[in-house]
Amino acid sequence: MTARNGSFAPLDPGRRILMGPGPSDMHPRVYQAMGAPLTGHLDPYFIGVMDDTKVLLRYVFQTENDLTIPISATGSAGMETCICNLVEPGDEVLVCVGGVFGDRMAQMVERHGGRLIRLEGASGRPFTPDQVREALAGCRPKLVGLVHAETSTGVLQPLEEIIRIVHEHEALVLVDTVASLGGTPVKVDEWGIDVCYAGSQKCLSAPPGLAPVTLNERACTAISGRKTPVDSWYLDLSLINAYWDGDRVYHHTAPVSLIYALREALVLIHEEGLATGHARHALNYEAFKAGIDAMGLGFFVDAPHRAPTINPVLSPDGVDEASVRRRLLEDYGIELGGGLGALKGKAWRVGLMGQSSQKDHVMLCLGALEETLRAEGHEVAESGVAAASAVYADSP
Ligand SMILES: *Cc1c(COP(=O)(O)O)cnc(C)c1O
């Protein structure tokens, strides 16, 4: 890797099978799109690419929202964009914290001057409508933040009823869909999500570096009614949207190649069909679950609350969690995530996101895990591969 005799080794990471919490695998067409000739960021051809990207993002977000664009930075910047545009100093904001990403949202609210009300969740369980109703009885927030798929725990948060409750209290709803968009339904308009952000590198299977956001009319009205300027120049949505819409005013140089790649990744989702893609994610999760159950391993989250896209699997007693991950990477090129936050050192986080949600990935991962656990001296109950195979055989 390092320079020898004044020259550097050619860049060659080797083959990787990305089954961690993101990035996920990219389709060959997305790699190809990244290599297309650069244009200027105001080139008429590129403006067409931007317009396609907006149309395709509305498709995956299932929304008609005008303001639907990718922010030029990672998912965390999508989070920060939504917060810094909506929160003014002194505004009350309720954040439901069920893991690392809810906590990140809470930190951002405080940094942007919001008066934070933290609702702590039980580890590994979603928030109930009653918990949110109770919290709202004691405050009058402008905004309520939730994480749809909390990547640190693998919990999928049901949203519809909670959104109704939040709207009864006349607050806006902000939802983190970084680890769910493209992998499981996110119905922005039907559910009434006011503000929402995602990340390019998870279930959308584009390279990291872009954060799609979508805001409805209510959210845009809240922004235009601000008394103070947004406290970030780079993430100020009115400035950014003047480039993405209408006058095409220069704001920052768009990351042209990343936007090519995102457009192609979204075209692939559109070609497959959103519902078909969601069904594929659900099936591969079911097969993976059958395999993990058969092997006698445990999930962190109870079955009804699991996200199909990201699942912490508990590392059995006596097994070195990090050593298994190292072997999987060295022997198979498989990347799994380690435990994050409360699960550090205790679990593998297995992502079945976007292009990584495939039968061949599930079978290889289960087989490799089985072999590696035996090599580490842990007896596996039954074959995970056989159990997963039975699920695929039963599926239409
Ligand atoms: C990955 C992730 C983020 C942060 O995205 P980055 O691209 O790493 O900045 C935020 N929220 C959730 C739920 C995530 O999974």
Short mmCIF file of C-alpha atoms and ligand atoms in Angstrom, two decimals:
data_model
loop_
_atom_site.label_atom_id
_atom_site.label_comp_id
_atom_site.label_asym_id
_atom_site.label_seq_id
_atom_site.Cartn_x
_atom_site.Cartn_y
_atom_site.Cartn_z
CA MET A 1 0.00 0.00 0.00
CA THR A 2 2.73 2.45 0.90
CA ALA A 3 5.24 3.90 -1.52
CA ARG A 4 8.27 1.74 -2.26
CA ASN A 5 11.23 3.09 -4.18
CA GLY A 6 9.25 6.23 -4.90
CA SER A 7 6.32 4.50 -6.61
CA PHE A 8 2.90 3.46 -5.37
CA ALA A 9 1.19 0.12 -5.90
CA PRO A 10 -1.66 0.16 -8.42
CA LEU A 11 -5.04 0.67 -6.75
CA ASP A 12 -6.58 -2.78 -6.36
CA PRO A 13 -8.68 -3.49 -3.27
CA GLY A 14 -9.69 -6.92 -4.65
CA ARG A 15 -13.21 -8.32 -4.70
CA ARG A 16 -15.51 -7.34 -1.86
CA ILE A 17 -18.95 -8.58 -0.93
CA LEU A 18 -20.40 -5.72 1.07
CA MET A 19 -22.82 -7.05 3.68
CA GLY A 20 -22.28 -4.54 6.44
CA PRO A 21 -24.28 -1.43 7.34
CA GLY A 22 -23.28 0.28 4.04
CA PRO A 23 -21.87 0.89 1.58
CA SER A 24 -23.59 -1.95 -0.26
CA ASP A 25 -22.51 -3.56 -3.53
CA MET A 26 -22.84 -1.51 -6.69
CA HIS A 27 -24.20 -2.84 -9.98
CA PRO A 28 -21.65 -2.83 -12.88
CA ARG A 29 -23.81 -0.24 -14.66
CA VAL A 30 -23.29 2.15 -11.74
CA TYR A 31 -19.50 1.75 -11.94
CA GLN A 32 -19.77 2.45 -15.65
CA ALA A 33 -21.88 5.56 -15.08
CA MET A 34 -19.22 6.94 -12.74
CA GLY A 35 -16.67 6.67 -15.53
CA ALA A 36 -18.75 8.62 -18.07
CA PRO A 37 -17.10 11.83 -19.34
CA LEU A 38 -17.35 14.77 -16.97
CA THR A 39 -19.46 17.71 -18.02
CA GLY A 40 -19.55 21.11 -16.43
CA HIS A 41 -22.04 21.41 -13.61
CA LEU A 42 -24.15 23.82 -15.70
CA ASP A 43 -23.85 21.82 -18.95
CA PRO A 44 -27.30 21.32 -20.52
CA TYR A 45 -26.69 17.57 -20.63
CA PHE A 46 -25.95 17.50 -16.92
CA ILE A 47 -29.03 19.61 -16.15
CA GLY A 48 -31.02 16.82 -17.83
CA VAL A 49 -29.29 14.25 -15.58
CA MET A 50 -30.22 16.36 -12.54
CA ASP A 51 -33.85 16.55 -13.66
CA ASP A 52 -34.00 12.76 -14.17
CA THR A 53 -32.50 12.29 -10.71
CA LYS A 54 -35.24 14.40 -9.12
CA VAL A 55 -37.98 12.47 -10.94
CA LEU A 56 -36.44 9.13 -9.90
CA LEU A 57 -35.99 10.24 -6.28
CA ARG A 58 -39.69 11.17 -6.14
CA TYR A 59 -40.40 7.63 -7.35
CA VAL A 60 -38.43 5.93 -4.56
CA PHE A 61 -39.68 8.34 -1.88
CA GLN A 62 -43.23 7.83 -3.26
CA THR A 63 -43.85 11.55 -3.21
CA GLU A 64 -44.88 14.44 -5.41
CA ASN A 65 -42.79 16.88 -3.36
CA ASP A 66 -41.21 19.52 -5.57
CA LEU A 67 -38.22 19.91 -3.28
CA THR A 68 -36.67 16.47 -3.71
CA ILE A 69 -32.92 16.61 -4.36
CA PRO A 70 -29.66 14.97 -3.32
CA ILE A 71 -27.43 16.96 -0.95
CA SER A 72 -23.73 16.81 -1.93
CA ALA A 73 -22.47 14.90 1.11
CA THR A 74 -23.25 11.71 3.04
CA GLY A 75 -26.39 10.70 4.92
CA SER A 76 -25.36 12.59 8.04
CA ALA A 77 -25.36 15.78 5.97
CA GLY A 78 -28.91 14.94 4.89
CA MET A 79 -29.77 14.78 8.58
CA GLU A 80 -28.01 18.07 9.26
CA THR A 81 -29.62 19.78 6.24
CA CYS A 82 -33.12 18.93 7.48
CA ILE A 83 -32.33 20.02 11.03
CA CYS A 84 -30.48 23.24 10.32
CA ASN A 85 -33.09 24.44 7.82
CA LEU A 86 -36.04 23.70 10.10
CA VAL A 87 -34.70 24.45 13.56
CA GLU A 88 -34.17 28.01 14.72
CA PRO A 89 -32.54 28.88 18.02
CA GLY A 90 -35.02 28.25 20.84
CA ASP A 91 -37.31 25.94 18.83
CA GLU A 92 -38.50 22.90 20.76
CA VAL A 93 -37.63 19.60 19.06
CA LEU A 94 -38.58 16.12 20.26
CA VAL A 95 -36.19 13.37 19.14
CA CYS A 96 -36.98 9.68 19.65
CA VAL A 97 -33.61 8.13 20.49
CA GLY A 98 -33.49 4.35 20.03
CA GLY A 99 -29.83 4.04 19.05
CA VAL A 100 -26.75 5.74 17.66
CA PHE A 101 -28.50 7.55 14.79
CA GLY A 102 -31.34 8.90 16.93
CA ASP A 103 -28.65 10.14 19.28
CA ARG A 104 -26.82 11.80 16.38
CA MET A 105 -30.04 13.59 15.44
CA ALA A 106 -30.42 14.81 19.03
CA GLN A 107 -26.84 16.13 19.06
CA MET A 108 -27.43 18.05 15.85
CA VAL A 109 -30.61 19.65 17.22
CA GLU A 110 -28.64 20.99 20.18
CA ARG A 111 -25.74 22.22 18.02
CA HIS A 112 -28.19 24.19 15.89
CA GLY A 113 -29.68 25.87 18.94
CA GLY A 114 -32.86 23.81 19.30
CA ARG A 115 -34.32 23.05 22.72
CA LEU A 116 -34.00 19.30 22.75
CA ILE A 117 -36.50 16.97 24.33
CA ARG A 118 -35.10 13.44 24.26
CA LEU A 119 -37.44 10.48 24.30
CA GLU A 120 -35.36 7.42 25.16
CA GLY A 121 -36.48 4.12 23.67
CA ALA A 122 -36.02 0.62 25.06
CA SER A 123 -33.01 -0.97 23.39
CA GLY A 124 -34.05 -3.22 20.51
CA ARG A 125 -37.71 -2.11 20.49
CA PRO A 126 -39.53 0.49 18.41
CA PHE A 127 -41.32 3.46 19.97
CA THR A 128 -45.03 2.91 20.61
CA PRO A 129 -47.68 5.48 19.71
CA ASP A 130 -48.47 5.77 23.44
CA GLN A 131 -44.88 6.68 24.29
CA VAL A 132 -44.95 9.48 21.74
CA ARG A 133 -48.43 10.66 22.83
CA GLU A 134 -47.26 10.83 26.43
CA ALA A 135 -44.14 12.80 25.50
CA LEU A 136 -46.20 15.25 23.46
CA ALA A 137 -48.53 15.87 26.39
CA GLY A 138 -45.67 17.67 28.14
CA CYS A 139 -44.25 19.85 25.34
CA ARG A 140 -45.11 21.74 22.16
CA PRO A 141 -42.34 20.91 19.68
CA LYS A 142 -42.05 22.36 16.20
CA LEU A 143 -40.46 19.14 14.96
CA VAL A 144 -40.44 15.46 15.97
CA GLY A 145 -37.55 13.30 14.74
CA LEU A 146 -37.62 9.53 14.24
CA VAL A 147 -35.33 6.95 12.65
CA HIS A 148 -37.12 4.48 10.36
CA ALA A 149 -34.46 1.74 10.31
CA GLU A 150 -32.06 2.29 13.23
CA THR A 151 -28.87 0.77 11.82
CA SER A 152 -27.18 0.39 15.21
CA THR A 153 -29.92 -1.93 16.53
CA GLY A 154 -31.75 -3.23 13.43
CA VAL A 155 -35.16 -2.00 14.64
CA LEU A 156 -37.73 -0.95 12.04
CA GLN A 157 -39.93 1.83 13.44
CA PRO A 158 -43.61 1.71 12.39
CA LEU A 159 -44.46 5.28 11.43
CA GLU A 160 -48.05 5.82 10.31
CA GLU A 161 -49.84 6.07 13.65
CA ILE A 162 -47.07 8.10 15.26
CA ILE A 163 -47.14 10.57 12.38
CA ARG A 164 -50.89 11.03 12.87
CA ILE A 165 -50.33 11.76 16.56
CA VAL A 166 -47.54 14.24 15.85
CA HIS A 167 -49.73 16.06 13.33
CA GLU A 168 -52.56 16.30 15.88
CA HIS A 169 -50.06 18.30 17.93
CA GLU A 170 -49.26 20.49 14.92
CA ALA A 171 -45.61 19.52 14.76
CA LEU A 172 -43.65 18.50 11.68
CA VAL A 173 -42.31 14.96 11.31
CA LEU A 174 -38.68 14.35 10.35
CA VAL A 175 -37.74 10.78 9.39
CA ASP A 176 -34.31 9.24 8.83
CA THR A 177 -34.71 6.69 6.03
CA VAL A 178 -30.99 6.23 5.32
CA ALA A 179 -31.09 2.47 5.89
CA SER A 180 -34.62 1.83 4.62
CA LEU A 181 -35.22 3.83 1.42
CA GLY A 182 -35.19 1.41 -1.51
CA GLY A 183 -35.21 -1.68 0.74
CA THR A 184 -38.58 -1.41 2.44
CA PRO A 185 -41.56 0.88 1.74
CA VAL A 186 -41.14 4.57 2.59
CA LYS A 187 -44.44 6.21 1.60
CA VAL A 188 -43.68 9.87 2.14
CA ASP A 189 -46.98 11.28 0.86
CA GLU A 190 -49.34 8.51 2.01
CA TRP A 191 -47.89 8.44 5.52
CA GLY A 192 -47.58 12.22 5.72
CA ILE A 193 -43.84 12.48 6.37
CA ASP A 194 -43.01 16.21 6.22
CA VAL A 195 -39.23 15.98 5.94
CA CYS A 196 -37.14 12.99 5.08
CA TYR A 197 -33.55 12.17 4.16
CA ALA A 198 -31.62 9.12 2.99
CA GLY A 199 -28.12 8.13 1.88
CA SER A 200 -26.87 7.02 -1.52
CA GLN A 201 -24.77 4.06 -0.35
CA LYS A 202 -27.24 1.89 1.52
CA CYS A 203 -30.33 0.39 -0.14
CA LEU A 204 -29.92 2.63 -3.19
CA SER A 205 -26.54 0.99 -3.95
CA ALA A 206 -24.81 4.11 -5.29
CA PRO A 207 -21.43 5.30 -3.99
CA PRO A 208 -21.35 7.15 -0.66
CA GLY A 209 -21.38 10.92 -0.95
CA LEU A 210 -24.98 11.96 -1.65
CA ALA A 211 -27.96 12.38 0.65
CA PRO A 212 -31.38 12.55 -1.00
CA VAL A 213 -33.84 14.78 0.89
CA THR A 214 -37.52 15.53 0.32
CA LEU A 215 -39.66 18.22 1.96
CA ASN A 216 -43.40 18.86 1.59
CA GLU A 217 -45.19 22.21 1.40
CA ARG A 218 -45.66 22.47 5.17
CA ALA A 219 -41.94 22.02 5.72
CA CYS A 220 -41.07 24.53 2.98
CA THR A 221 -43.49 27.05 4.52
CA ALA A 222 -41.81 26.57 7.90
CA ILE A 223 -38.44 27.31 6.28
CA SER A 224 -39.61 30.40 4.41
CA GLY A 225 -41.13 31.70 7.66
CA ARG A 226 -37.79 31.65 9.50
CA LYS A 227 -36.81 34.76 11.42
CA THR A 228 -33.08 34.03 11.25
CA PRO A 229 -30.89 32.84 8.37
CA VAL A 230 -30.03 29.13 8.25
CA ASP A 231 -26.86 28.73 10.31
CA SER A 232 -25.03 26.80 7.57
CA TRP A 233 -24.24 28.36 4.22
CA TYR A 234 -23.43 25.06 2.49
CA LEU A 235 -26.60 23.28 3.63
CA ASP A 236 -29.02 26.19 3.14
CA LEU A 237 -31.80 24.57 1.10
CA SER A 238 -33.04 27.79 -0.50
CA LEU A 239 -29.57 28.43 -1.92
CA ILE A 240 -29.12 24.80 -3.00
CA ASN A 241 -32.54 24.64 -4.61
CA ALA A 242 -31.85 27.77 -6.64
CA TYR A 243 -29.28 25.59 -8.42
CA TRP A 244 -31.43 22.44 -8.64
CA ASP A 245 -34.51 24.31 -9.83
CA GLY A 246 -35.41 27.39 -11.80
CA ASP A 247 -32.52 29.77 -12.29
CA ARG A 248 -29.65 27.24 -11.93
CA VAL A 249 -27.66 29.70 -9.87
CA TYR A 250 -24.17 28.47 -9.03
CA HIS A 251 -23.96 27.43 -5.40
CA HIS A 252 -21.26 24.76 -5.24
CA THR A 253 -19.81 22.55 -7.97
CA ALA A 254 -22.10 19.53 -8.14
CA PRO A 255 -20.29 16.18 -7.74
CA VAL A 256 -21.09 15.31 -11.35
CA SER A 257 -19.83 11.70 -11.35
CA LEU A 258 -21.63 10.84 -8.12
CA ILE A 259 -24.87 12.18 -9.54
CA TYR A 260 -24.36 10.11 -12.72
CA ALA A 261 -23.96 7.07 -10.47
CA LEU A 262 -27.01 7.86 -8.34
CA ARG A 263 -29.12 8.39 -11.45
CA GLU A 264 -28.07 4.99 -12.82
CA ALA A 265 -28.69 3.27 -9.47
CA LEU A 266 -32.17 4.82 -9.38
CA VAL A 267 -32.84 3.77 -12.98
CA LEU A 268 -32.02 0.19 -11.93
CA ILE A 269 -34.54 0.45 -9.07
CA HIS A 270 -37.12 1.84 -11.47
CA GLU A 271 -36.49 -0.98 -13.97
CA GLU A 272 -36.91 -3.64 -11.29
CA GLY A 273 -39.97 -1.85 -9.89
CA LEU A 274 -40.07 -0.55 -6.34
CA ALA A 275 -42.52 -3.21 -5.09
CA THR A 276 -40.52 -6.04 -6.68
CA GLY A 277 -37.37 -4.71 -5.04
CA HIS A 278 -39.06 -4.52 -1.65
CA ALA A 279 -40.28 -8.12 -2.07
CA ARG A 280 -36.73 -9.19 -2.96
CA HIS A 281 -35.40 -7.59 0.24
CA ALA A 282 -38.15 -9.31 2.28
CA LEU A 283 -37.41 -12.75 0.76
CA ASN A 284 -33.65 -12.52 1.24
CA TYR A 285 -34.19 -11.46 4.85
CA GLU A 286 -36.52 -14.47 5.41
CA ALA A 287 -33.92 -16.85 3.96
CA PHE A 288 -31.15 -15.27 6.03
CA LYS A 289 -33.30 -15.48 9.17
CA ALA A 290 -34.03 -19.18 8.55
CA GLY A 291 -30.30 -19.80 8.17
CA ILE A 292 -29.32 -17.93 11.34
CA ASP A 293 -32.10 -19.66 13.32
CA ALA A 294 -31.01 -23.09 12.06
CA MET A 295 -27.42 -22.41 13.05
CA GLY A 296 -28.61 -21.72 16.60
CA LEU A 297 -27.55 -18.07 16.51
CA GLY A 298 -29.66 -15.25 17.89
CA PHE A 299 -30.85 -11.90 16.58
CA PHE A 300 -30.68 -8.81 18.79
CA VAL A 301 -34.20 -7.68 17.87
CA ASP A 302 -37.42 -9.73 18.22
CA ALA A 303 -38.75 -10.91 14.85
CA PRO A 304 -41.75 -8.54 14.48
CA HIS A 305 -39.57 -5.44 14.90
CA ARG A 306 -36.68 -6.26 12.55
CA ALA A 307 -35.67 -4.22 9.54
CA PRO A 308 -35.22 -6.47 6.49
CA THR A 309 -32.19 -4.41 5.49
CA ILE A 310 -29.88 -4.52 8.52
CA ASN A 311 -29.72 -7.07 11.33
CA PRO A 312 -27.39 -7.47 14.29
CA VAL A 313 -26.73 -11.20 14.88
CA LEU A 314 -25.43 -11.90 18.38
CA SER A 315 -21.99 -13.41 18.53
CA PRO A 316 -22.20 -16.57 20.70
CA ASP A 317 -20.40 -16.78 24.06
CA GLY A 318 -16.77 -17.71 23.68
CA VAL A 319 -16.55 -16.54 20.05
CA ASP A 320 -14.34 -13.57 19.24
CA GLU A 321 -16.65 -11.30 17.24
CA ALA A 322 -13.82 -9.30 15.63
CA SER A 323 -11.83 -12.40 14.71
CA VAL A 324 -14.79 -13.88 12.81
CA ARG A 325 -15.23 -10.65 10.87
CA ARG A 326 -11.53 -10.56 10.05
CA ARG A 327 -11.63 -14.14 8.72
CA LEU A 328 -14.71 -13.47 6.62
CA LEU A 329 -12.98 -10.50 5.04
CA GLU A 330 -9.67 -12.26 4.47
CA ASP A 331 -11.01 -15.64 3.31
CA TYR A 332 -14.15 -14.61 1.44
CA GLY A 333 -13.97 -10.86 0.85
CA ILE A 334 -17.19 -10.54 2.87
CA GLU A 335 -17.59 -7.38 4.90
CA LEU A 336 -19.92 -7.51 7.91
CA GLY A 337 -20.31 -4.64 10.35
CA GLY A 338 -19.23 -4.88 13.97
CA GLY A 339 -21.55 -3.94 16.80
CA LEU A 340 -22.12 -0.21 17.22
CA GLY A 341 -22.98 1.59 20.46
CA ALA A 342 -24.41 -0.84 23.04
CA LEU A 343 -23.64 -3.83 20.77
CA LYS A 344 -19.91 -3.12 20.39
CA GLY A 345 -18.00 -6.42 20.46
CA LYS A 346 -21.24 -8.41 20.86
CA ALA A 347 -22.78 -8.69 17.40
CA TRP A 348 -22.21 -8.75 13.66
CA ARG A 349 -24.36 -6.29 11.80
CA VAL A 350 -25.42 -7.96 8.58
CA GLY A 351 -26.72 -5.71 5.83
CA LEU A 352 -28.99 -7.00 3.08
CA MET A 353 -29.24 -3.70 1.26
CA GLY A 354 -29.85 -2.89 -2.38
CA GLN A 355 -27.60 -4.90 -4.69
CA SER A 356 -26.30 -6.82 -1.66
CA SER A 357 -29.76 -8.25 -1.04
CA GLN A 358 -29.27 -11.28 -3.31
CA LYS A 359 -29.66 -15.02 -2.94
CA ASP A 360 -26.00 -15.69 -3.78
CA HIS A 361 -24.91 -13.24 -1.06
CA VAL A 362 -27.19 -14.82 1.56
CA MET A 363 -26.00 -18.36 0.75
CA LEU A 364 -22.33 -17.40 0.67
CA CYS A 365 -22.59 -15.42 3.91
CA LEU A 366 -24.34 -18.26 5.77
CA GLY A 367 -21.89 -20.88 4.46
CA ALA A 368 -18.87 -18.73 5.24
CA LEU A 369 -20.16 -17.91 8.73
CA GLU A 370 -20.79 -21.60 9.41
CA GLU A 371 -17.30 -22.59 8.30
CA THR A 372 -15.67 -19.73 10.18
CA LEU A 373 -17.54 -20.42 13.42
CA ARG A 374 -16.41 -24.08 13.29
CA ALA A 375 -12.86 -22.95 12.65
CA GLU A 376 -13.15 -20.76 15.75
CA GLY A 377 -14.20 -23.82 17.77
CA HIS A 378 -17.93 -23.07 17.93
CA GLU A 379 -20.34 -25.90 17.12
CA VAL A 380 -23.11 -24.86 14.76
CA ALA A 381 -26.49 -26.53 15.40
CA GLU A 382 -27.71 -27.16 11.84
CA SER A 383 -26.83 -26.07 8.33
CA GLY A 384 -27.89 -22.48 7.72
CA VAL A 385 -27.45 -22.92 3.98
CA ALA A 386 -29.95 -25.82 3.88
CA ALA A 387 -32.52 -23.85 5.88
CA ALA A 388 -32.16 -20.79 3.64
CA SER A 389 -32.33 -22.98 0.56
CA ALA A 390 -35.69 -24.35 1.74
CA VAL A 391 -37.06 -20.79 1.99
CA TYR A 392 -35.99 -20.03 -1.59
CA ALA A 393 -37.46 -23.34 -2.81
CA ASP A 394 -40.83 -22.39 -1.29
CA SER A 395 -40.91 -18.91 -2.77
CA PRO A 396 -42.73 -18.35 -6.06
C1 LIG B 1 -25.57 5.29 7.72
C2 LIG B 1 -26.63 6.02 8.45
C3 LIG B 1 -26.57 7.40 8.67
C4 LIG B 1 -25.37 8.23 8.33
O1 LIG B 1 -25.04 8.19 6.99
P1 LIG B 1 -23.54 8.52 6.52
O2 LIG B 1 -23.64 8.34 5.04
O3 LIG B 1 -22.66 7.52 7.18
O4 LIG B 1 -23.23 9.91 6.92
C5 LIG B 1 -27.65 8.01 9.30
N1 LIG B 1 -28.71 7.30 9.70
C6 LIG B 1 -28.81 5.97 9.51
C7 LIG B 1 -30.03 5.25 9.97
C8 LIG B 1 -27.76 5.28 8.89
O5 LIG B 1 -27.85 3.97 8.70
#
